[in-house]
CSV table of C-alpha atoms and ligand atoms in Angstrom, one decimal:
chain,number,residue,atom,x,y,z
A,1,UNK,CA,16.1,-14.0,43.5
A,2,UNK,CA,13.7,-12.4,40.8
A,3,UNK,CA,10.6,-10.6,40.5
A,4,UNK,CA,9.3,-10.2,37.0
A,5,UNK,CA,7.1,-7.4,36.2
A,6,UNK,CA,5.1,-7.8,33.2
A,7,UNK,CA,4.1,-4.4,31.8
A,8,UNK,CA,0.3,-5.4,30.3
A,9,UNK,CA,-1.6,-1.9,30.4
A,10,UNK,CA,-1.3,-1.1,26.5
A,11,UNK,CA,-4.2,0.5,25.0
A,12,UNK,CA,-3.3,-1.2,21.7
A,13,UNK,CA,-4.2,1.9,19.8
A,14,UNK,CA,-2.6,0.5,16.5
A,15,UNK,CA,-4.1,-3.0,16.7
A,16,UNK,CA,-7.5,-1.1,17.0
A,17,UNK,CA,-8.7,-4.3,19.8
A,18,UNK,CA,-7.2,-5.7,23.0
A,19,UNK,CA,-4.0,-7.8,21.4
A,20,UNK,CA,-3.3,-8.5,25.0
A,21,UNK,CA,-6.5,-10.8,25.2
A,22,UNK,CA,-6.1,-12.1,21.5
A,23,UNK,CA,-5.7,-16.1,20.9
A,24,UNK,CA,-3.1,-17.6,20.2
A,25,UNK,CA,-4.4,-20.8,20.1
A,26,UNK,CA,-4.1,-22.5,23.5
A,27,UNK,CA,-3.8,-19.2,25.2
A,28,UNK,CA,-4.1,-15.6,25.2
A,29,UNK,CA,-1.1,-13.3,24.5
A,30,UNK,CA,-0.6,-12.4,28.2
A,31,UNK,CA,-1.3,-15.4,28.9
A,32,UNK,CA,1.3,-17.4,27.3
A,33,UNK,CA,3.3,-14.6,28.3
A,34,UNK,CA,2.8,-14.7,32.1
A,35,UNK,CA,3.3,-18.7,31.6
A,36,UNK,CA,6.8,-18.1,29.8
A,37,UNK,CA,8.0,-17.0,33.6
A,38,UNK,CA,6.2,-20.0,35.6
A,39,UNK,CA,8.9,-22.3,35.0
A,40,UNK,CA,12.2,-20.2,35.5
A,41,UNK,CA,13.5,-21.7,39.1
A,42,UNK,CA,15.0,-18.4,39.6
A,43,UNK,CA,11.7,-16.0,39.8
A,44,UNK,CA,9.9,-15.1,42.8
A,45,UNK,CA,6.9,-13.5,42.0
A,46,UNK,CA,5.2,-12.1,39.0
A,47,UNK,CA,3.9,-9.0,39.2
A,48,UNK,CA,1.5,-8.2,36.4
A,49,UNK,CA,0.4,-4.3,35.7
A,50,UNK,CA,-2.5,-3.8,34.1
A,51,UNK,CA,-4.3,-6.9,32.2
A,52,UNK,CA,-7.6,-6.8,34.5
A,53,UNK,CA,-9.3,-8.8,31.6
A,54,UNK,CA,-7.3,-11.3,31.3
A,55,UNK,CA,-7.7,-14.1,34.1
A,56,UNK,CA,-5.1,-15.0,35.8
A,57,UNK,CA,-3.7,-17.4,38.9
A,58,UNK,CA,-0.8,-17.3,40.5
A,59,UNK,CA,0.4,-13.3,40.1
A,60,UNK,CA,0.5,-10.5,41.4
A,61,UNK,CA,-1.7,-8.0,39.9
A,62,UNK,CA,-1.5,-3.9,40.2
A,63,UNK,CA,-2.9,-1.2,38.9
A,64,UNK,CA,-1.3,0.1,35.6
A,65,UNK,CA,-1.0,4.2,34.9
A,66,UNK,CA,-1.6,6.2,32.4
A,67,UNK,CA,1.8,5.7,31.0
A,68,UNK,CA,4.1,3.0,30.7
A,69,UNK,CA,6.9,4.4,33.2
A,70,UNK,CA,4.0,4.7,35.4
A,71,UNK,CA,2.7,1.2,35.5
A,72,UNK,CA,6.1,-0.3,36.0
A,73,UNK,CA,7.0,2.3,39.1
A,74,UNK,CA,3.4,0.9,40.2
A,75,UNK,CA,5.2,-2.8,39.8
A,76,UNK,CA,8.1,-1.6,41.0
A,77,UNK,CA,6.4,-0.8,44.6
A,78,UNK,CA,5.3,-4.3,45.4
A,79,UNK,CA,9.0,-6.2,43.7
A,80,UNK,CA,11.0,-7.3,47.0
A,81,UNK,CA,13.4,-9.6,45.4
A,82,UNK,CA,17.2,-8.5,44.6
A,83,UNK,CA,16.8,-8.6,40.9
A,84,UNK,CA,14.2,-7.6,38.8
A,85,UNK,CA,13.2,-8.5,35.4
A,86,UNK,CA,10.7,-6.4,33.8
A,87,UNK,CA,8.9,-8.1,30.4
A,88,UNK,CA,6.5,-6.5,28.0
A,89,UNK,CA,3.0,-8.2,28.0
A,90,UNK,CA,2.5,-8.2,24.4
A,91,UNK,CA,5.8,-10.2,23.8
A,92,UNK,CA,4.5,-13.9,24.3
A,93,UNK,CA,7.3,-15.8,22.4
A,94,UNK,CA,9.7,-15.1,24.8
A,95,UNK,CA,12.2,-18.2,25.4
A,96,UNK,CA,13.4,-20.0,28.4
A,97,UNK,CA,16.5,-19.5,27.2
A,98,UNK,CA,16.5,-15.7,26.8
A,99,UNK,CA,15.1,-15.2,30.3
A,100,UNK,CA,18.0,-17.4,31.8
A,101,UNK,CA,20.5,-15.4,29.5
A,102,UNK,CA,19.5,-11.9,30.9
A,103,UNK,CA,18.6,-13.6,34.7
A,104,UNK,CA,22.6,-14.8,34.1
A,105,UNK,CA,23.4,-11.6,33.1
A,106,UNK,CA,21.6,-9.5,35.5
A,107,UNK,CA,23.6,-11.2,38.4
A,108,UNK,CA,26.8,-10.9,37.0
A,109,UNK,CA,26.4,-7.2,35.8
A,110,UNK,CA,23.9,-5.7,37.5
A,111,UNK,CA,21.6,-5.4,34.5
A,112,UNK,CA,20.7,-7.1,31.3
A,113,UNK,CA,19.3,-5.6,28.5
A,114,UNK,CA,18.6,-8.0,25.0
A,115,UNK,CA,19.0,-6.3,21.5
A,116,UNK,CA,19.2,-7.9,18.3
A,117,UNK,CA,21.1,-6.2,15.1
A,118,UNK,CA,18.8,-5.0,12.7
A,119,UNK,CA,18.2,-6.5,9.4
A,120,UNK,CA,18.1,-3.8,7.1
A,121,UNK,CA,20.4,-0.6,7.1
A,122,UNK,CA,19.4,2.7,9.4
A,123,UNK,CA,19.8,6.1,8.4
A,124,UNK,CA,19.2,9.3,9.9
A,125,UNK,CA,16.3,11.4,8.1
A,126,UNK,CA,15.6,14.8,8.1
A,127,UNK,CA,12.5,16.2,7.0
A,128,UNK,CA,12.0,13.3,4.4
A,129,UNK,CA,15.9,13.1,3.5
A,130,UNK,CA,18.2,11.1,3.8
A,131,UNK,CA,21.1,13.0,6.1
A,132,UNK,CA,23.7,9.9,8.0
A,133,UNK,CA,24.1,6.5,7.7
A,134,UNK,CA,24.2,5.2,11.2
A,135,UNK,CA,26.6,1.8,11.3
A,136,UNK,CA,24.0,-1.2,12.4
A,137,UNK,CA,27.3,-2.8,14.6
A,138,UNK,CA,26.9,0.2,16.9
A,139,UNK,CA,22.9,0.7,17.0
A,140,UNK,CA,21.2,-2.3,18.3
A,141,UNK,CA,17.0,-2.9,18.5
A,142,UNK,CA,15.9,-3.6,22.1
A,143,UNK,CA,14.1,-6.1,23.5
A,144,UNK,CA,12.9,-7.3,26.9
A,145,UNK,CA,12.6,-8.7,29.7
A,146,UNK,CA,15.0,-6.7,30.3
A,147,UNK,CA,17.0,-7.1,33.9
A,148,UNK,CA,18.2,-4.9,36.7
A,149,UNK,CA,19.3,-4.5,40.6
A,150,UNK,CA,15.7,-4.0,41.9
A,151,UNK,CA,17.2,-1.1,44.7
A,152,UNK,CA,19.0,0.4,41.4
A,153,UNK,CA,16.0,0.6,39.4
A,154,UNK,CA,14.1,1.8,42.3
A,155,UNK,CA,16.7,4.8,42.7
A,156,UNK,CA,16.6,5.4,38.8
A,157,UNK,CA,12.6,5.6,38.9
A,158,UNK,CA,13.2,8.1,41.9
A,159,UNK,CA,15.0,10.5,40.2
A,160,UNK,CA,12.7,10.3,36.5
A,161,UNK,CA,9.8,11.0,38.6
A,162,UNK,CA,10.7,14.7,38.4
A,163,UNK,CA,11.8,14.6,34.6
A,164,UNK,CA,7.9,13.8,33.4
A,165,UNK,CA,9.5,12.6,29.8
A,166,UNK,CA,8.0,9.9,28.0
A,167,UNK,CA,10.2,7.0,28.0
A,168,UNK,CA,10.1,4.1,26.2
A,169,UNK,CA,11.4,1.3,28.2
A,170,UNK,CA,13.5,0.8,31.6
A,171,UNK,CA,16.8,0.6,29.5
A,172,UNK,CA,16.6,4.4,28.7
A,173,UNK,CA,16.0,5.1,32.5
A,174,UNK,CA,18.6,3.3,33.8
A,175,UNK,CA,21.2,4.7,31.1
A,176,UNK,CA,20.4,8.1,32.1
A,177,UNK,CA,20.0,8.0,35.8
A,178,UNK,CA,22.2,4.8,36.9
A,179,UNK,CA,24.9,3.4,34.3
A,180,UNK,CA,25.0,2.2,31.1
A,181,UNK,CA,22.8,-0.9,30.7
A,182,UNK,CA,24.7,-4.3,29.8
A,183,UNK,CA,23.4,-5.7,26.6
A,184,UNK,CA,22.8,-9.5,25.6
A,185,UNK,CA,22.0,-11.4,22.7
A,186,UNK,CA,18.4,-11.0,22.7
A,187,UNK,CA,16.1,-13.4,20.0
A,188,UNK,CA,14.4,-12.5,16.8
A,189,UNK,CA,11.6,-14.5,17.4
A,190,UNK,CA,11.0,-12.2,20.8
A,191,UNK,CA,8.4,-10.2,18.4
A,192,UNK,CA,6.6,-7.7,20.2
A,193,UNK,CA,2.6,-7.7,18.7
A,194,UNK,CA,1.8,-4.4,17.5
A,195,UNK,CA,-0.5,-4.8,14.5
A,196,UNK,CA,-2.8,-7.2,13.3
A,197,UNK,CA,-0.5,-8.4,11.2
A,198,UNK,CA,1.9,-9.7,13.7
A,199,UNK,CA,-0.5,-12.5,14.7
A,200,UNK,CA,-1.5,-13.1,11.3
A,201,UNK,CA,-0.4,-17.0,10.6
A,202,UNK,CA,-0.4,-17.5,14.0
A,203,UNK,CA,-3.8,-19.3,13.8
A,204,UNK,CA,-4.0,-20.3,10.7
A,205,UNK,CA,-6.1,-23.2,9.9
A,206,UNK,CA,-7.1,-25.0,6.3
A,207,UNK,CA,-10.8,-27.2,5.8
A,208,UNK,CA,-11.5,-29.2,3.0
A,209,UNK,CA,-14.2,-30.2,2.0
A,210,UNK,CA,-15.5,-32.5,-1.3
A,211,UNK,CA,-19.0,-33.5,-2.4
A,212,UNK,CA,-20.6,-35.4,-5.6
A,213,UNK,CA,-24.1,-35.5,-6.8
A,214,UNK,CA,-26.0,-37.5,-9.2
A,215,UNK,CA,-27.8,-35.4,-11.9
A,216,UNK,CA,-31.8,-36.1,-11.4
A,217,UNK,CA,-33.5,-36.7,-14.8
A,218,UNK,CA,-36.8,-35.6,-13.7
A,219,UNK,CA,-36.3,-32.5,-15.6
A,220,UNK,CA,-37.7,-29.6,-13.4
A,221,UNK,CA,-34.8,-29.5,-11.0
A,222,UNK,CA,-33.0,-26.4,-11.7
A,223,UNK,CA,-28.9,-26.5,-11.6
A,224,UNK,CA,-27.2,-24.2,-9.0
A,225,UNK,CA,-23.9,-23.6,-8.3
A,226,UNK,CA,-22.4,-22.0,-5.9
A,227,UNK,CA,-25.9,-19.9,-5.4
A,228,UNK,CA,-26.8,-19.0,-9.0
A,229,UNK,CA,-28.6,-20.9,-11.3
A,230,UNK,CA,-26.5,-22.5,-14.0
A,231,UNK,CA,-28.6,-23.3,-17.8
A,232,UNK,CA,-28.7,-27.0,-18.2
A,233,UNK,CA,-31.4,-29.7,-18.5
A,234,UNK,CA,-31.0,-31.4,-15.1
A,235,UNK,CA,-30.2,-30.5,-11.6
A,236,UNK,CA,-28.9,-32.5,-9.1
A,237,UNK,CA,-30.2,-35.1,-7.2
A,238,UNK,CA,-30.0,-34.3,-3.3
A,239,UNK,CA,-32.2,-33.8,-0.2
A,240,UNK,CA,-31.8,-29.7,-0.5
A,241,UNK,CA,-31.4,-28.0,-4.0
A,242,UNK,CA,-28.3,-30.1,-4.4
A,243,UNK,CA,-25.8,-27.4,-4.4
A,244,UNK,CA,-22.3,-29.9,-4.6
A,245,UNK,CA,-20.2,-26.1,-5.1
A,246,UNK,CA,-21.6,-24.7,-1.3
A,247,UNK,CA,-21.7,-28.1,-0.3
A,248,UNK,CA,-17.9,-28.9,-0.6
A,249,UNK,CA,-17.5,-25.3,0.7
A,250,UNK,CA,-19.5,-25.5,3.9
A,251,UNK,CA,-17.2,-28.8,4.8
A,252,UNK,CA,-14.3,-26.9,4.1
A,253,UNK,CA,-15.2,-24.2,6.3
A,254,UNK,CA,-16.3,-26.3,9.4
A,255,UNK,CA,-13.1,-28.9,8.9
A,256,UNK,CA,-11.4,-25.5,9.3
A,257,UNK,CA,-12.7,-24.6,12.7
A,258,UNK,CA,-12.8,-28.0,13.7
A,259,UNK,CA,-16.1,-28.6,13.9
A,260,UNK,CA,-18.0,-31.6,12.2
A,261,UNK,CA,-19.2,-31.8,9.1
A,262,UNK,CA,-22.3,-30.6,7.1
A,263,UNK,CA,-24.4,-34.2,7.2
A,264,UNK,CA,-24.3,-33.9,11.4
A,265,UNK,CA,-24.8,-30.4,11.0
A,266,UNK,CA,-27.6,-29.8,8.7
A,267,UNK,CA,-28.7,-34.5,8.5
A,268,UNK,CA,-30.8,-34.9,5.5
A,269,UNK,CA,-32.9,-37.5,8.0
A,270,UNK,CA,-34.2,-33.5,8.8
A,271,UNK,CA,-37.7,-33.2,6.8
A,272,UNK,CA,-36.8,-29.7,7.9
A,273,UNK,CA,-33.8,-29.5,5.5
A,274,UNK,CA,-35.6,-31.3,2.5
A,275,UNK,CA,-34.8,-28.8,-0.7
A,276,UNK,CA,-33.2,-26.5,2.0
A,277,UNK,CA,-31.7,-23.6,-0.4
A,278,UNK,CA,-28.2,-24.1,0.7
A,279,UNK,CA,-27.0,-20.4,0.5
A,280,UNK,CA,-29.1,-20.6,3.7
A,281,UNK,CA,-27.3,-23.1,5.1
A,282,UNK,CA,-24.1,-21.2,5.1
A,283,UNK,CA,-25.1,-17.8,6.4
A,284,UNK,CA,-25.7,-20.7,9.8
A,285,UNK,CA,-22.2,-22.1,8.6
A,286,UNK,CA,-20.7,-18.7,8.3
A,287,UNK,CA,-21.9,-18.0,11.8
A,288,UNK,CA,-20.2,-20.6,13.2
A,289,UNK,CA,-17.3,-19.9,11.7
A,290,UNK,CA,-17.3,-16.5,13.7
A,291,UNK,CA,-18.2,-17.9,16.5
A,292,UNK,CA,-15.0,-19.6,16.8
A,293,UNK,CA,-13.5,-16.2,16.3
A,294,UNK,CA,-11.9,-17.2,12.7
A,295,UNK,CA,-11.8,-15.4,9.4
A,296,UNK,CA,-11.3,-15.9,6.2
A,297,UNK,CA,-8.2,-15.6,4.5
A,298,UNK,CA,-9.0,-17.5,1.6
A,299,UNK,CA,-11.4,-19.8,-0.4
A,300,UNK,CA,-10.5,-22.4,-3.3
A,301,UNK,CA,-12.7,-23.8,-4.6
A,302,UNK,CA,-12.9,-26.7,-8.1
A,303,UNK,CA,-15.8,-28.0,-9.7
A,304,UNK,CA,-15.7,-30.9,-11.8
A,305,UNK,CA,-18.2,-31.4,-14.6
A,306,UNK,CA,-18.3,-32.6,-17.6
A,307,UNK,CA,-21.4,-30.6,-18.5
A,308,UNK,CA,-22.1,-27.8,-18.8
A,309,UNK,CA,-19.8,-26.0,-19.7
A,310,UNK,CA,-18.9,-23.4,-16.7
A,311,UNK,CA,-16.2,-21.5,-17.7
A,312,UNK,CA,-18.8,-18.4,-18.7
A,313,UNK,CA,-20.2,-18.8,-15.0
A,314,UNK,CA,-17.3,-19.0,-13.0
A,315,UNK,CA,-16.7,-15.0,-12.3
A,316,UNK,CA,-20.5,-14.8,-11.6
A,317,UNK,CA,-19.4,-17.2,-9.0
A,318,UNK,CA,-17.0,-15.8,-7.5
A,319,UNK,CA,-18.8,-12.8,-7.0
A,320,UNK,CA,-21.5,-15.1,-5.5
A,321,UNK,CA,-19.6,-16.7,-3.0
A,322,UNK,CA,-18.2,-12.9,-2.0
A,323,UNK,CA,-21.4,-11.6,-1.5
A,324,UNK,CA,-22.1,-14.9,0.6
A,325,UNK,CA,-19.2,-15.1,2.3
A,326,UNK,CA,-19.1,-11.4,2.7
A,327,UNK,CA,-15.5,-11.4,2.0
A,328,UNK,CA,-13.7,-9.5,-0.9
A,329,UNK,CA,-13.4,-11.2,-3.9
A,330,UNK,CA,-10.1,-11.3,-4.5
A,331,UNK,CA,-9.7,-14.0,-1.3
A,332,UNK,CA,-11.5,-16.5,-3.5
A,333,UNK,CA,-10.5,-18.7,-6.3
A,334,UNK,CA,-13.2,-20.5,-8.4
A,335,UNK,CA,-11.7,-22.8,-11.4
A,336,UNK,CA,-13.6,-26.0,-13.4
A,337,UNK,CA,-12.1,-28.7,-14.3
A,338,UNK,CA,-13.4,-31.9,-16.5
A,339,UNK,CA,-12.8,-35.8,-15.9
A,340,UNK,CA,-11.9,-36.1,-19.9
A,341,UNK,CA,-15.0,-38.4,-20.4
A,342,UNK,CA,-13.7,-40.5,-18.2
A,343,UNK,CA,-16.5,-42.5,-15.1
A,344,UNK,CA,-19.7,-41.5,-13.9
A,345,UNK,CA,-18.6,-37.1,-14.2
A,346,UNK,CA,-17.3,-38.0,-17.7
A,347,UNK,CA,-20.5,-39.7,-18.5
A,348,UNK,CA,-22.4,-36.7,-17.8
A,349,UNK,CA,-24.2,-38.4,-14.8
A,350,UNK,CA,-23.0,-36.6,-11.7
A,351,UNK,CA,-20.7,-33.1,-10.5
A,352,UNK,CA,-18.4,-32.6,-7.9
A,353,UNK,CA,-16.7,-30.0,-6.0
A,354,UNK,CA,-13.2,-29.8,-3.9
A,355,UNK,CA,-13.1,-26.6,-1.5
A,356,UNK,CA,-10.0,-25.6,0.1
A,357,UNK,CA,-10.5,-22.5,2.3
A,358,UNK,CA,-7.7,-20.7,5.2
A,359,UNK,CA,-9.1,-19.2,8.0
A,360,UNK,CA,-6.6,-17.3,10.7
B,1,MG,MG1,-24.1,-32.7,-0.7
């Protein structure tokens, strides 16, 4: 009763990489997409245009065009059933019940178009002023999929052949060579991903991580924390150079990626790791970490010590853990706390360190 054409030939200029092919977790974005459409009853065949990096079962794929009224007439050539819905690639939220709502629609009507009110007020601007105020009951934002009489469509993309204008989606086509589309309730969570920022959150992940270490009385262990040496009498006690601070932090940022943690990583049964400098050890944690195609979004990170003091290290620290985490300071938080004299940290016998860290 309905193809669907899924328009998936962006260049993404203003994500600056292929948002298309960017994951969303258990899917890419055309993927989920494309999979939005597998369980409507009422489509026939999905046509995707464009997207030849992205692997796919189950479609139709075509050739996309330099432009997007291109691509879709390139769709449009292979769609055989009555109806037609036609869905932008980069919109994977899309709902079941949006798509029945405009399928619904389409038959009734002859074509569907969603649009949601807009949240904040419109005007009209001229050259950087502020000339009408445009009511938002009678200006609408537009969504898709939108839906349509496939022969219809087909007549409307006949006749724009000839006009060579730019247009921005099938609505404005079928307004001005067909009829006025009819509009639906369309969904604000139908987000179309433009920028970075629209899939920032969408993988967000938090590690943890926490570590202790004795203090080693030997006296010629130096202290360091978080990669710089910190003036006391003692370091601590460990298999590497007893770094608790990038300890805690190396958990927190394989938790965060799902992976295990330092001790199967990096096992101090390892003669090979024995006084490992541990700033080491995370550039091989860092890498990971980018492996799994995450960054980072933040870093928090609490070391608890009775002595030394630490408060005159901790900005050195910070700037430490930037230049090691080659991330801008201001995504990392590094605060010291005491146990007021209170167990084995409030005896002076031992640190500890709690690491939070985001990653998206
Ligand atoms: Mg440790």
């Amino acid at each position: 009763m309905f193809d669907v054409i899924i328009a998936a030939n962006g260049i993404s200029a203003r994500m600056g990489f292929d948002k298309l092919s960017a994951n969303l977790g258990d899917a890419t974005v055309l993927n989920r997409t494309v999979n939005a459409f597998r369980s409507i009853p009422e489509i026939d065949k999905i046509i995707v245009v464009g997207g030849n990096a992205v692997e796919l079962d189950g479609v139709v794929k075509v050739r996309g065009g330099a432009t997007r009224f291109e691509s879709v007439f390139n769709g449009l050539k292979v769609a055989t059933a009555t109806n037609i819905l036609v869905h932008d690639g980069a919109r994977p939220f899309v709902s079941y019940d949006l798509i029945k709502r405009v399928c619904d629609a389409t038959i009734r009507h002859g074509s569907a178009v969603p649009c949601v009110k807009s949240a904040d007020s419109i005007r009209r601007v001229n050259d950087g002023k502020i000339v009408e105020s445009i009511d938002r009951e009678t200006c609408l934002l537009v969504q898709t999929p939108q839906g349509f009489a496939t022969d219809k469509l087909k007549e409307a993309f006949a006749k724009a052949v000839a006009e060579k204008k730019n247009y921005t989606d099938e609505s404005e086509i079928y307004t001005e060579f067909a009829e006025p589309c009819h509009t639906v309730d369309g969904d604000v969570n139908n987000v179309k991903i433009t920028t970075a920022k629209d899939l920032f959150g969408i993988n967000a992940r938090i590690g943890t991580g926490f570590d202790v270490h004795r203090f080693e009385t030997s006296g010629n262990k130096p202290l360091k924390l978080c990669g710089i040496a910190v003036a006391h009498s003692d370091g601590l006690l460990a298999h590497s150079d007893g770094d608790v601070a990038l300890h805690a932090l190396m958990d927190a940022l394989l938790t965060s990626v799902g992976e295990r943690d330092i001790g199967v990583h990096f096992p101090d049964t390892d003669e090979s790791y024995r006084g490992a400098d541990s700033a080491e050890l995370l550039k091989r944690v860092l890498f990971i970490v980018r492996e799994a195609n995450a960054e980072i979004v933040s870093v928090n990170l609490t070391i608890i010590a009775q002595k030394p003091k630490l408060s005159p290290y901790i900005e050195k620290m910070r700037q430490s853990l930037a230049a090691l985490l080659q991330v801008s300071s201001e995504k990392i938080s590094v605060s010291a706390t005491t146990t007021e004299n209170l167990g084995l940290i409030g005896d002076g016998k031992a640190i500890a360190a709690i690491a939070a860290v985001t990653v998206n």
